Structures are given as C-alpha cells and as structure tokens.
mmCIF file of C-alpha atoms in Angstrom:
data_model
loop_
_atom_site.group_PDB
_atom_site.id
_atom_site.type_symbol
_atom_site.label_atom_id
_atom_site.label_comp_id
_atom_site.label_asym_id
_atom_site.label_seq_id
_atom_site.Cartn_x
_atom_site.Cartn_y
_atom_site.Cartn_z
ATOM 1 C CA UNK A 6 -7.385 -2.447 -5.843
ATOM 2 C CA UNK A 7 -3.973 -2.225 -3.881
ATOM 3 C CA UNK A 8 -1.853 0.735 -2.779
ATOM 4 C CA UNK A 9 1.786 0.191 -3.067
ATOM 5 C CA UNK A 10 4.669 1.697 -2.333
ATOM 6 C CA UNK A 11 7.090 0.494 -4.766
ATOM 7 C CA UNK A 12 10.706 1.692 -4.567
ATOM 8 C CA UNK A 13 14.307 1.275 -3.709
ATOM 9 C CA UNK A 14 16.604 1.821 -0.745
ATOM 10 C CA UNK A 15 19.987 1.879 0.249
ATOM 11 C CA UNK A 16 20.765 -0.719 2.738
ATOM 12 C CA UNK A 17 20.789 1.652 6.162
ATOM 13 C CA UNK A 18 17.186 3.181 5.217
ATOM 14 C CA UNK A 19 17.115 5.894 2.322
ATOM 15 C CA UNK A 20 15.741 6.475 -0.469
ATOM 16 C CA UNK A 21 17.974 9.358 -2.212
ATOM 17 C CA UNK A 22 20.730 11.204 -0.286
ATOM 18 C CA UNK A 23 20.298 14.940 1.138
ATOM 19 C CA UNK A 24 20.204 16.214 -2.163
ATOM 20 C CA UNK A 25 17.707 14.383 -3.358
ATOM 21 C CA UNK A 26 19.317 12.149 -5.250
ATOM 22 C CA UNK A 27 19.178 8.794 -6.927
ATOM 23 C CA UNK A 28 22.862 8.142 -8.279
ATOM 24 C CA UNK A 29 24.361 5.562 -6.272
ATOM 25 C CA UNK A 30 20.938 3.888 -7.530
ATOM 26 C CA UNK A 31 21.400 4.173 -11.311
ATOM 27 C CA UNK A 32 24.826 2.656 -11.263
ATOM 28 C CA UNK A 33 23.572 -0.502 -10.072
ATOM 29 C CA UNK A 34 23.388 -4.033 -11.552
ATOM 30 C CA UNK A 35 19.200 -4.940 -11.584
ATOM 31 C CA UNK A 36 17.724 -7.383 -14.224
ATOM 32 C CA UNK A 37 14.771 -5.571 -15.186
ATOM 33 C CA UNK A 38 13.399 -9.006 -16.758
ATOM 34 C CA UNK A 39 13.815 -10.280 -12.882
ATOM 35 C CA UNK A 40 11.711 -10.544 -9.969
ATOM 36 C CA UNK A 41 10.390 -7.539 -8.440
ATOM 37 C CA UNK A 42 11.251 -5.714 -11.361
ATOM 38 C CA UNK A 43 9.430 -2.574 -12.613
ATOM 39 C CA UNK A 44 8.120 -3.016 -16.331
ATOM 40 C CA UNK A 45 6.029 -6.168 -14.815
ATOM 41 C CA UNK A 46 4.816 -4.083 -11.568
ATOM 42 C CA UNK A 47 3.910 -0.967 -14.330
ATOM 43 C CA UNK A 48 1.680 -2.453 -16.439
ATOM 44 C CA UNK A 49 -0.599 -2.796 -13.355
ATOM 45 C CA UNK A 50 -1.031 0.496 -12.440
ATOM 46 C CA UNK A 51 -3.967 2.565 -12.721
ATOM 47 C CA UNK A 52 -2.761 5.483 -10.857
ATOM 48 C CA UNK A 53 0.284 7.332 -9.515
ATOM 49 C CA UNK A 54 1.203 9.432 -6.800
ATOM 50 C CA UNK A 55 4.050 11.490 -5.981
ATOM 51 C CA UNK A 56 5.663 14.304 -3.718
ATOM 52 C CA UNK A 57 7.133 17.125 -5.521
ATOM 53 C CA UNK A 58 10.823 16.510 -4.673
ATOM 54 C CA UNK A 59 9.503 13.236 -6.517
ATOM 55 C CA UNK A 60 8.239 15.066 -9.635
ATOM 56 C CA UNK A 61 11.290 17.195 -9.745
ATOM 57 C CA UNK A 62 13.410 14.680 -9.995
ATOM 58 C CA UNK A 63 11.991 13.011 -12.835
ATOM 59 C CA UNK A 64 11.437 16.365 -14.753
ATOM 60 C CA UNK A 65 15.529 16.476 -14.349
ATOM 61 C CA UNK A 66 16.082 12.849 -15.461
ATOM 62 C CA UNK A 67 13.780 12.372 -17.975
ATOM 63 C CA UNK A 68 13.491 13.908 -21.492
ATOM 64 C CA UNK A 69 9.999 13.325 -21.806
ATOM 65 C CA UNK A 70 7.018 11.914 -19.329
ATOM 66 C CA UNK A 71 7.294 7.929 -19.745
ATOM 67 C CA UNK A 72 3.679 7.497 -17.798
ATOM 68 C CA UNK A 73 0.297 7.023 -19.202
ATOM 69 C CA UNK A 74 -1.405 6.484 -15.924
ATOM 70 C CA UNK A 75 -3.092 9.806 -14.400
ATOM 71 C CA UNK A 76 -0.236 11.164 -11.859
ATOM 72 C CA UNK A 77 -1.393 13.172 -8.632
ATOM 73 C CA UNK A 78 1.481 15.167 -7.477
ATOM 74 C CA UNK A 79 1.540 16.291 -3.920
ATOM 75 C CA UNK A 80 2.476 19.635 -3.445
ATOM 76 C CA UNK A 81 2.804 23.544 -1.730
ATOM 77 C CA UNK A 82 4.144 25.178 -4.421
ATOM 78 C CA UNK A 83 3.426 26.246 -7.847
ATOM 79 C CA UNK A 84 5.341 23.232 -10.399
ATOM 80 C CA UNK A 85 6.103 22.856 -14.212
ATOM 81 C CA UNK A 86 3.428 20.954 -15.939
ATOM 82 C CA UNK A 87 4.770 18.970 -18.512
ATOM 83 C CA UNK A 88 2.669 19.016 -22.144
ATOM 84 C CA UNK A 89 0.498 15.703 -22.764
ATOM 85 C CA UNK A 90 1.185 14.184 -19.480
ATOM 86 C CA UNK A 91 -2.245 13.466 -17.442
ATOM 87 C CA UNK A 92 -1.013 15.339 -14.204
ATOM 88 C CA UNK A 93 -2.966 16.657 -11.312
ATOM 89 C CA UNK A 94 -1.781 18.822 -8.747
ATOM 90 C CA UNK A 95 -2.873 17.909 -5.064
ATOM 91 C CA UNK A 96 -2.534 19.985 -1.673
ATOM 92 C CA UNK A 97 -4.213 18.726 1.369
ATOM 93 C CA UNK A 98 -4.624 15.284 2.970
ATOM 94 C CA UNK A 99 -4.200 12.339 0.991
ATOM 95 C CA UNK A 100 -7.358 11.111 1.976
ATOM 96 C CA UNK A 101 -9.335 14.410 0.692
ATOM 97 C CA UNK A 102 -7.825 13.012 -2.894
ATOM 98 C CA UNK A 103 -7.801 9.310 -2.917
ATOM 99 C CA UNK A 104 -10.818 8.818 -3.918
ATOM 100 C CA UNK A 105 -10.420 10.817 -7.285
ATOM 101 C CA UNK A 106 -7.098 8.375 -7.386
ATOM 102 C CA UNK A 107 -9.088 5.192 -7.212
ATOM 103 C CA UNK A 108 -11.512 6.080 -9.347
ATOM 104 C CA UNK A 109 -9.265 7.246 -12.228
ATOM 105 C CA UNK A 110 -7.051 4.077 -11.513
ATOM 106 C CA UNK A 111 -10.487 1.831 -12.106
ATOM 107 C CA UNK A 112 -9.381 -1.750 -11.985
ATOM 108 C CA UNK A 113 -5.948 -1.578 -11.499
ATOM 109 C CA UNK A 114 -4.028 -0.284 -8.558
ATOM 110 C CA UNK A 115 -2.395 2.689 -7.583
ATOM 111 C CA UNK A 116 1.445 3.340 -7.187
ATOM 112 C CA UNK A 117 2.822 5.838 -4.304
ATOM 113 C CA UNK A 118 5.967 6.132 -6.219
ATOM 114 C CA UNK A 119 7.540 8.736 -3.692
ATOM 115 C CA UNK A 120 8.446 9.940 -1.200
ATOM 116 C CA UNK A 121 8.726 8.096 2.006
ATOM 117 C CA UNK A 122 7.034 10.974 3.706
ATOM 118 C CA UNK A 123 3.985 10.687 1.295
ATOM 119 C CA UNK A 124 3.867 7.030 1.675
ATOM 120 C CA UNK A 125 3.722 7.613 5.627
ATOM 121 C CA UNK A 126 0.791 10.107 4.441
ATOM 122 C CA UNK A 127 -1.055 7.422 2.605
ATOM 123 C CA UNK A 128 -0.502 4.901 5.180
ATOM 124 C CA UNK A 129 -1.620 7.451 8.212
ATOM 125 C CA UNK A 130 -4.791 7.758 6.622
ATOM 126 C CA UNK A 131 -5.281 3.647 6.389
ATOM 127 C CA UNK A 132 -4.650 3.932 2.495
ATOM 128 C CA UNK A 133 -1.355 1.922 2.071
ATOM 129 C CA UNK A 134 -1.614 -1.580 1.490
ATOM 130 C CA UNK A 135 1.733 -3.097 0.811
ATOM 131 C CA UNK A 136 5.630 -2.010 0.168
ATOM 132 C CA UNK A 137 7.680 -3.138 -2.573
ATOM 133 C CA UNK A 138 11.707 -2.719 -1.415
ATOM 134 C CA UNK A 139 14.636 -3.058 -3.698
ATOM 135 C CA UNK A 140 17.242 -3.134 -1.461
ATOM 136 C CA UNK A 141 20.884 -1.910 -3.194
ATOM 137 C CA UNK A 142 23.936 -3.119 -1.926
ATOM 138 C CA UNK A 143 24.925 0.282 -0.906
ATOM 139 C CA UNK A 144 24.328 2.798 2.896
ATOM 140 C CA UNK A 145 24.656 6.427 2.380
ATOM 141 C CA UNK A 146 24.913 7.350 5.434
ATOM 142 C CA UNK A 147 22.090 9.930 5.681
ATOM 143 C CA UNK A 148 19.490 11.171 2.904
ATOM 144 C CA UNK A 149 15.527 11.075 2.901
ATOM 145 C CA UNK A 150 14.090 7.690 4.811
ATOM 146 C CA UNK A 151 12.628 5.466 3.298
ATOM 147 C CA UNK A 152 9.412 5.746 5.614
ATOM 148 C CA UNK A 153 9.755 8.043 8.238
ATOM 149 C CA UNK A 154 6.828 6.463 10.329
ATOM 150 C CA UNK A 155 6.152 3.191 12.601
ATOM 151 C CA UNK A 156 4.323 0.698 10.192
ATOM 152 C CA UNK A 157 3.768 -3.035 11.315
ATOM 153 C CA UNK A 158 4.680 -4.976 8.398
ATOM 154 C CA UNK A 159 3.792 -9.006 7.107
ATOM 155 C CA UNK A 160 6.429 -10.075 5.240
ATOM 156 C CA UNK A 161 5.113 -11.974 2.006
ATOM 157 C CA UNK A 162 8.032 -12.556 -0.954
ATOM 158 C CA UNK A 163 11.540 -12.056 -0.702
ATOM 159 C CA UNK A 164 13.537 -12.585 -3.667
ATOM 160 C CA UNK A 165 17.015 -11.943 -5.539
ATOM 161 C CA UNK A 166 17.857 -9.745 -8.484
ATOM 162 C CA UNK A 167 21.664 -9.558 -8.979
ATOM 163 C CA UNK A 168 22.907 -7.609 -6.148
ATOM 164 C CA UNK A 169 19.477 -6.297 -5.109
ATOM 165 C CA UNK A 170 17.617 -7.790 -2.092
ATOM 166 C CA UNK A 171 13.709 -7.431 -2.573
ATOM 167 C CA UNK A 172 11.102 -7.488 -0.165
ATOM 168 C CA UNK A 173 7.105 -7.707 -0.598
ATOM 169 C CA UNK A 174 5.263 -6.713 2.504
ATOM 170 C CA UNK A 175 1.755 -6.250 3.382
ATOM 171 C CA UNK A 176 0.863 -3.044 6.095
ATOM 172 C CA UNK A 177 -0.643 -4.431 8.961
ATOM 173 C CA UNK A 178 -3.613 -2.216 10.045
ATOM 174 C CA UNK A 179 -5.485 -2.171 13.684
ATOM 175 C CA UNK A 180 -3.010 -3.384 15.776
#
C-alpha cells in the first residue's frame, strides 16, 4: 500500500489561491486519457483523505459525491455530511487515524487528496510515500502551498500532458 499525494499546482508553488480556489485550474488544457492523469490513478484507490477547506470545495463544485472509496475528512468544525457518501470525520493526528485508513483501503492505496498542510501532516508522521504534481502553466502569485514543509524528494517519472508538466516523486525518509 502507498500514500500519495496526488494533485496540481500552479507553477510558483500553490495549490488554490487565497480564496481557496481552483479556477485558473479548471480552464486548463489536460488529456485526461494522458499520463499522470486521474481516472487511471482513481481506480487504485482504496482510501481518501482530505482537509475541510478540501471537502468544502468539492461540496461547492460538485452536484453529487463522485467517490466510492471511504473519505476521512480532517477537521475542527462541525461539516455537512452528504447522503450515501462513505465519509468519516477525523480530528487529531493523522497518525491516531491511519490505521482505520489502511485498513478500510485493504489492497489498494490511499489518496491525500488535499491540502498541502494535511499532506505535510501525513508526511510528519512518516505516512507519505510519494507526490503526484500536475504542474499548470500558470503562478498566482500567492494562495495555499502546495506543501508547506521541508520534504527530501527522489524524483521517479516526469512526463507531458498538453501544457501540464507532471512529476512522480518518492518521499525520502531518515535522512
């Protein structure tokens, strides 16, 4: 089983602006039949987890809850539960919950899908394997990071789609 963090970034570093977000994202050209792309990276994935701001966002954006995996959602405050999805609400350490993750993502492998902060979380606690970047062909200037922390990273696959550059890296632990 592998812990990714899977997502996309502007060029100078974030991942949605102040606001929270994801615009200057949607409007660009990715081949979702490509490399890197998310229905193949999906169908992998046992198990999600996700920061409120996260959550929020895809309540917003989404008419209904496209998952089927269990989703842990990281959170302080109280939060809309949305009917028929397989959600759990988590407060605390990300270690305190991961096991529940892993066990309810069995064979497959669990997505961090956001935020950087909660990938920094997962990654603290030893429990991030390897980042997935899209990177758009875009800066913003200022926003949320993409991981606020100091990670040493291996890169492994670096490929192409349309305008996007994407990088597959592996977190180095112990050094």
């Amino acid at each position: 089983m592998i812990t990714y963090f899977y997502t996309a970034s502007s060029l100078d570093g974030f991942i949605a602006t102040p606001e929270h977000s994801l615009d200057w994202l949607l409007k660009q050209d990715f081949d979702l039949q490509g490399p890197m792309a998310y229905p193949d990276f999906i169908t992998r994935m046992g198990a999600l987890a996700m920061g409120a701001s996260t959550y929020e966002w895809i309540l917003r954006q989404q008419e209904s809850w496209e998952y089927t995996q269990p989703a842990w959602v990281f959170t302080h405050r109280d939060l809309p539960v949305i009917d028929g999805a397989d959600l759990r609400f988590a407060r605390g350490p990300v270690a305190d919950v991961f096991g529940d993750i892993a066990d309810a993502a069995g064979d497959k492998d669990i997505w961090v899908v956001g935020g950087g902060d909660l990938a920094g979380q997962f990654a603290d606690a030893g429990l991030l394997d390897e980042v997935w970047v899209q990177f758009a062909p875009v800066t913003l200037g200022s926003g949320r990071p993409l991981l606020p922390r100091a990670l040493d990273l291996e890169l492994l696959e670096v490929a192409r789609n349309r305008d996007f550059v994407c990088a597959h890296h592996r977190v180095l632990k112990d050094r």
